Coordinates of C-alpha atoms in Angstrom, one line a residue:
X744 CA 123.5 63.8 93.6
X745 CA 121.4 64.1 90.5
X746 CA 118.7 66.8 90.4
X747 CA 116.0 67.4 87.8
X748 CA 116.6 70.6 85.9
X749 CA 112.9 71.5 86.4
X750 CA 113.0 71.1 90.2
X751 CA 113.9 73.9 92.5
X752 CA 116.7 72.9 95.0
X753 CA 115.5 72.3 98.5
X754 CA 117.1 72.7 101.9
X755 CA 117.8 68.9 101.7
X756 CA 119.8 69.4 98.5
X757 CA 121.8 72.1 100.2
X758 CA 122.5 69.9 103.2
X759 CA 123.7 67.1 101.0
X760 CA 125.9 69.3 98.9
X761 CA 127.5 71.0 101.9
X762 CA 127.8 67.7 103.9
X763 CA 125.8 69.1 106.9
X764 CA 122.4 68.5 108.5
X765 CA 119.2 70.3 107.5
X766 CA 119.2 72.1 110.9
X767 CA 122.7 73.4 110.2
X768 CA 121.6 74.8 106.8
X769 CA 118.6 76.5 108.6
X770 CA 121.0 78.0 111.1
X771 CA 123.3 79.3 108.4
X772 CA 120.4 80.8 106.4
X773 CA 119.0 82.6 109.5
X774 CA 122.4 84.0 110.5
X775 CA 122.5 82.1 113.7
X776 CA 125.5 82.7 115.9
X777 CA 125.5 79.0 116.8
X778 CA 127.5 77.9 113.8
X779 CA 131.1 78.1 112.8
X780 CA 132.2 80.5 110.0
X781 CA 133.8 77.7 107.9
X782 CA 130.6 75.7 108.1
X783 CA 128.4 78.8 107.3
X784 CA 130.5 79.6 104.3
X785 CA 130.3 75.9 103.1
X786 CA 126.5 76.1 103.3
X787 CA 126.4 79.5 101.5
X788 CA 128.7 78.2 98.8
X789 CA 126.2 75.4 98.2
X790 CA 123.3 77.8 98.1
X791 CA 125.1 79.9 95.4
X792 CA 126.1 76.9 93.4
X793 CA 122.6 75.3 93.4
X794 CA 120.7 78.6 93.0
X795 CA 118.6 78.0 96.1
X796 CA 115.9 80.5 97.0
X797 CA 114.1 80.5 100.3
X798 CA 110.4 79.7 100.3
X799 CA 109.0 83.0 101.4
X800 CA 105.4 81.8 101.2
X801 CA 106.1 79.0 103.7
X802 CA 107.9 81.5 105.9
X803 CA 105.0 83.9 105.9
X804 CA 102.6 81.2 106.7
X805 CA 104.7 80.2 109.7
X806 CA 105.3 83.8 110.9
X807 CA 102.0 85.3 110.0
X808 CA 103.8 87.9 107.9
X809 CA 104.0 88.4 104.2
X810 CA 107.0 90.6 103.9
X811 CA 104.9 93.1 101.9
X812 CA 104.4 96.7 103.0
X813 CA 102.3 99.5 101.6
X814 CA 102.8 103.2 100.8
X815 CA 99.9 105.5 100.0
X816 CA 101.0 109.0 98.8
X817 CA 99.0 111.7 97.2
X818 CA 100.7 112.2 93.9
X819 CA 103.3 109.9 92.4
X820 CA 103.8 112.3 89.5
X821 CA 105.1 115.0 91.8
X822 CA 108.9 114.5 92.1
X823 CA 108.8 115.2 95.8
X824 CA 106.5 112.2 96.5
X825 CA 108.5 110.1 94.1
X826 CA 111.6 110.9 96.3
X827 CA 109.6 109.9 99.4
X828 CA 108.7 106.6 97.8
X829 CA 112.3 106.0 96.9
X830 CA 113.5 106.5 100.4
X831 CA 110.8 104.2 101.7
X832 CA 111.6 101.5 99.1
X833 CA 115.3 101.6 99.8
X834 CA 114.7 101.2 103.6
X835 CA 112.2 98.4 103.0
X836 CA 114.7 96.5 100.9
X837 CA 117.3 96.8 103.7
X838 CA 114.7 95.2 105.9
X839 CA 114.1 92.4 103.4
X840 CA 110.6 93.6 102.6
X841 CA 108.8 94.5 99.3
X842 CA 106.8 97.7 98.9
X843 CA 103.5 98.3 97.2
X844 CA 103.1 102.0 96.2
X845 CA 99.7 103.6 95.6
X846 CA 98.9 107.2 94.5
X847 CA 95.6 108.6 95.8
X848 CA 95.7 111.6 93.5
X849 CA 94.4 113.7 96.4
X850 CA 91.1 111.8 96.3
X851 CA 89.8 110.5 99.7
X852 CA 87.7 107.8 97.9
X853 CA 90.6 106.5 96.0
X854 CA 92.7 106.5 99.1
X855 CA 90.1 104.4 100.9
X856 CA 90.1 102.0 98.0
X857 CA 93.9 101.7 98.2
X858 CA 93.7 100.9 101.9
X859 CA 91.1 98.2 101.2
X860 CA 93.5 96.7 98.5
X861 CA 96.4 96.7 101.0
X862 CA 94.3 94.8 103.6
X863 CA 93.3 92.3 101.0
X864 CA 96.9 91.9 100.0
X865 CA 97.7 91.1 103.6
X866 CA 100.5 93.6 103.9
X867 CA 102.2 93.7 107.3
X868 CA 101.7 97.5 107.6
X869 CA 101.6 100.7 105.7
X870 CA 102.9 104.3 105.5
X871 CA 100.1 106.8 104.6
X872 CA 99.9 110.5 103.8
X873 CA 96.1 111.1 104.3
X874 CA 94.8 113.4 101.6
X875 CA 92.1 114.8 103.9
X876 CA 93.1 116.0 107.4
X877 CA 91.6 112.9 109.1
X878 CA 92.4 109.2 109.4
X879 CA 88.9 107.7 109.6
X880 CA 89.7 105.0 107.2
X881 CA 92.9 104.1 109.1
X882 CA 90.8 103.3 112.1
X883 CA 89.4 100.4 110.2
X884 CA 92.8 99.4 108.6
X885 CA 93.6 97.1 111.5
X886 CA 97.4 97.0 110.8
X887 CA 100.4 99.0 111.9
X888 CA 100.4 102.4 110.3
X889 CA 102.9 105.3 110.2
X890 CA 101.7 108.7 109.0
X891 CA 103.6 111.2 106.9
X892 CA 102.6 114.7 106.0
X893 CA 100.8 117.6 107.6
X894 CA 97.9 115.6 109.1
X895 CA 100.1 113.6 111.4
X896 CA 100.3 116.1 114.3
X897 CA 96.5 115.7 114.8
X898 CA 96.9 112.1 115.7
X899 CA 99.4 111.6 118.5
X900 CA 98.2 108.0 118.9
X901 CA 100.0 107.1 115.6
X902 CA 103.7 107.4 114.8
X903 CA 104.6 109.9 112.2
X904 CA 107.4 111.5 110.2
X905 CA 107.4 114.9 108.5
X906 CA 109.6 117.8 107.6
X907 CA 109.7 120.7 110.0
X908 CA 107.5 123.1 108.1
X909 CA 107.7 125.9 110.6
X910 CA 111.5 125.7 110.6
X911 CA 111.6 125.6 106.8
X912 CA 109.2 128.5 106.2
X913 CA 111.1 130.6 108.7
X914 CA 114.4 129.7 107.0
X915 CA 113.0 130.9 103.7
X916 CA 111.5 134.1 105.1
X917 CA 114.8 135.0 106.9
X918 CA 116.7 134.5 103.7
X919 CA 114.3 136.8 101.8
X920 CA 114.6 139.4 104.6
X921 CA 118.4 139.3 104.4
X922 CA 118.0 140.1 100.7
X923 CA 115.6 143.0 101.4
X924 CA 112.4 141.2 100.5
X925 CA 110.3 142.0 103.6
X926 CA 106.9 141.7 101.9
X927 CA 107.0 138.6 99.6
X928 CA 103.8 137.7 97.8
X929 CA 102.6 134.2 98.5
X930 CA 101.5 131.4 96.2
X931 CA 99.5 129.0 98.4
X932 CA 98.2 125.6 97.9
X933 CA 94.6 124.5 98.5
X934 CA 93.3 124.6 102.1
X935 CA 94.9 121.9 104.2
X936 CA 96.8 121.8 107.5
X937 CA 100.1 122.4 105.7
X938 CA 98.7 125.7 104.4
X939 CA 97.6 126.8 107.9
X940 CA 101.0 126.0 109.3
X941 CA 102.7 127.9 106.5
X942 CA 100.6 131.0 107.0
X943 CA 101.0 130.8 110.8
X944 CA 104.8 131.1 110.4
X945 CA 104.4 133.9 107.9
X946 CA 102.2 135.8 110.3
X947 CA 104.6 135.4 113.2
X948 CA 107.6 136.4 111.0
X949 CA 105.8 139.6 109.8
X950 CA 104.9 140.6 113.3
X951 CA 108.5 140.1 114.5
X952 CA 109.7 142.3 111.6
X953 CA 107.1 145.1 112.0
X954 CA 105.2 144.1 108.8
X955 CA 101.4 144.0 108.6
X956 CA 100.6 140.5 107.5
X957 CA 97.4 141.7 105.8
X958 CA 99.5 143.7 103.3
X959 CA 101.0 140.6 101.7
X960 CA 99.5 139.7 98.3
X961 CA 98.3 136.1 98.1
X962 CA 97.0 133.8 95.3
X963 CA 95.9 130.1 95.5
X964 CA 96.9 127.1 93.3
X965 CA 96.8 123.4 93.4
X966 CA 100.4 122.5 93.9
X967 CA 101.0 122.0 90.1
X968 CA 103.0 123.8 87.5
X969 CA 99.9 125.0 85.6
X970 CA 98.2 126.3 88.7
X971 CA 101.3 128.1 89.8
X972 CA 101.5 129.7 86.4
X973 CA 97.9 130.9 86.5
X974 CA 98.2 132.1 90.0
X975 CA 101.3 134.1 89.2
X976 CA 99.6 135.8 86.2
X977 CA 96.7 136.8 88.5
X978 CA 99.2 138.1 91.0
X979 CA 101.0 140.2 88.4
X980 CA 97.7 141.6 87.2
X981 CA 96.7 142.5 90.8
X982 CA 100.0 143.7 92.1
X983 CA 101.8 145.4 89.3
X984 CA 105.2 146.8 90.5
X985 CA 104.5 145.6 94.1
X986 CA 105.3 142.1 93.0
X987 CA 109.0 142.0 93.5
X988 CA 109.3 138.7 95.2
X989 CA 107.2 135.5 95.5
X990 CA 107.4 132.7 98.0
X991 CA 105.6 129.6 96.6
X992 CA 104.2 126.8 98.7
X993 CA 105.9 124.2 96.6
X994 CA 108.5 123.9 93.8
X995 CA 106.0 123.0 91.1
X996 CA 104.1 126.2 91.7
X997 CA 107.3 128.1 91.8
X998 CA 108.3 126.7 88.4
X999 CA 104.9 127.7 87.1
X1000 CA 105.4 131.2 88.4
X1001 CA 108.7 131.3 86.6
X1002 CA 106.9 130.5 83.3
X1003 CA 104.3 133.2 84.0
X1004 CA 107.1 135.8 84.6
X1005 CA 108.5 135.0 81.2
X1006 CA 105.1 135.0 79.6
X1007 CA 104.5 138.5 81.0
X1008 CA 107.7 139.7 79.3
X1009 CA 109.6 140.0 82.6
X1010 CA 112.8 138.4 83.9
X1011 CA 113.6 136.4 87.0
X1012 CA 115.3 137.5 89.2
X1013 CA 115.8 141.0 87.6
X1014 CA 112.1 141.9 87.8
X1015 CA 110.7 139.2 90.1
X1016 CA 112.5 137.0 92.6
X1017 CA 111.0 133.5 93.2
X1018 CA 111.5 131.2 96.1
X1019 CA 110.2 127.6 96.1
X1020 CA 109.6 125.0 98.7
X1021 CA 110.3 121.2 98.5
X1022 CA 113.7 120.8 96.8
X1023 CA 112.7 118.7 93.8
X1024 CA 115.5 117.9 91.4
X1025 CA 113.9 119.9 88.5
X1026 CA 114.6 123.1 90.3
X1027 CA 118.3 122.7 89.6
X1028 CA 117.7 122.7 85.9
X1029 CA 115.4 125.7 85.5
X1030 CA 116.7 128.9 84.1
X1031 CA 117.5 130.5 86.4
X1032 CA 118.0 127.7 88.9
X1033 CA 115.3 127.8 91.5
X1034 CA 116.3 128.8 95.0
X1035 CA 114.2 126.6 97.3
X1036 CA 113.7 125.4 100.9
X1037 CA 114.4 121.7 100.5
X1038 CA 112.4 119.2 102.5
X1039 CA 114.2 115.9 103.2
X1040 CA 111.9 113.8 100.9
X1041 CA 114.0 110.6 100.9
X1042 CA 114.7 111.0 104.6
X1043 CA 110.9 111.2 105.3
X1044 CA 110.3 107.9 103.4
X1045 CA 113.3 106.1 105.0
X1046 CA 112.5 107.3 108.6
X1047 CA 108.8 106.4 108.1
X1048 CA 109.8 102.9 107.0
X1049 CA 112.1 102.5 110.0
X1050 CA 109.2 103.4 112.3
X1051 CA 106.8 101.0 110.5
X1052 CA 109.2 98.1 110.8
X1053 CA 109.6 98.9 114.5
X1054 CA 105.8 98.9 114.9
X1055 CA 105.5 95.6 113.1
X1056 CA 108.1 94.1 115.4
X1057 CA 106.0 95.2 118.4
X1058 CA 107.3 98.6 119.4
X1059 CA 104.2 100.4 120.6
X1060 CA 105.8 103.7 121.5
X1061 CA 104.4 106.4 119.2
X1062 CA 106.8 109.1 118.1
X1063 CA 106.5 112.3 116.0
X1064 CA 109.7 112.8 114.1
X1065 CA 110.4 116.2 112.4
X1066 CA 113.3 116.4 110.0
X1067 CA 114.9 119.8 109.3
X1068 CA 114.7 121.6 106.0
X1069 CA 117.7 123.2 104.2
X1070 CA 118.1 126.2 102.0
X1071 CA 119.3 125.5 98.4
X1072 CA 120.5 128.8 96.9
X1073 CA 120.5 129.1 93.1
X1074 CA 119.8 132.0 90.9
X1075 CA 116.1 132.9 91.2
X1076 CA 116.5 135.5 94.0
X1077 CA 118.0 139.0 93.7
X1078 CA 118.6 141.7 96.3
X1079 CA 115.6 144.1 96.4
X1080 CA 116.8 147.3 94.8
X1081 CA 113.6 149.2 95.7
X1082 CA 110.7 149.9 93.4
X1083 CA 110.3 147.6 90.4
X1084 CA 110.8 148.7 86.8
X1085 CA 108.1 150.7 85.1
X1086 CA 107.0 147.8 82.9
X1087 CA 105.8 146.0 86.0
X1088 CA 103.2 148.7 86.4
X1089 CA 102.2 148.1 82.8
X1090 CA 101.7 144.5 83.6
X1091 CA 99.5 145.4 86.6
X1092 CA 97.3 147.6 84.4
X1093 CA 96.8 144.5 82.0

């Protein structure tokens, strides 16, 4: 059979090359059990030889699906969210779907714009981490949605996936207590539900260990390296030699705190111990390596994608999935040997 070099092979060409009917080719391409293995292999060999590609547009018109899915995360530049996206993308590929990824940059207006773009792109569904603790825009989305992040527990009518923040914070605090750090200073992110949950666990831990929660020093940041650095410098100015250990709300802030400690002429962990939260790869390459409570970023993305595919396929049972965190011990924590060195007091006096 002669075929124009400029013409894409069709299912008819495959049928002729394999010596079978068009319906047999269709059954082979759809993995139908109603076809013999020798015949299936003959068809697939013809597909490979001719370079045949299935017409996904025609398929989507017949099925009402595009094979396109969406992911809206708050900050693609943050390695944690990049890992979430990677997990979602890998799972989407296993399902034969493509993924459109948007970053809202913690801006509700930009998030709403991304949701409109996904609707216009006729995606089959989306995974969203709402930047504000509400899902008003999702009520108008009109497509299957799975939530990730701290807002999810407020909306039991939607399936969601997240890390077990309470378990993770308790894991970190128990490890600090084991090292003798019973009153860690806290570097917190901007007010959101995740911060509330973080502080709730800290409060309960303090009460259980006969520590007054109000005695803990706290500073706020914006989940970035620079904000963590600035917050840590403020903390050192306020706390002086009381700042022996810091628990940061995310690893980027913890790495910023590490920079601030050096800037103040101090050493980690000799003078100040630092514990992070997230488990981003960069923590393994800092000096010293950052001990952190690692959240299962790729697992969150992958599990969220599994739930989304199930929802698209018609599974209407809504589930809240919490994945456990794990402690990654490196070199940024030391045992508390008591009062800090005299130069910490000098830092406190500014």
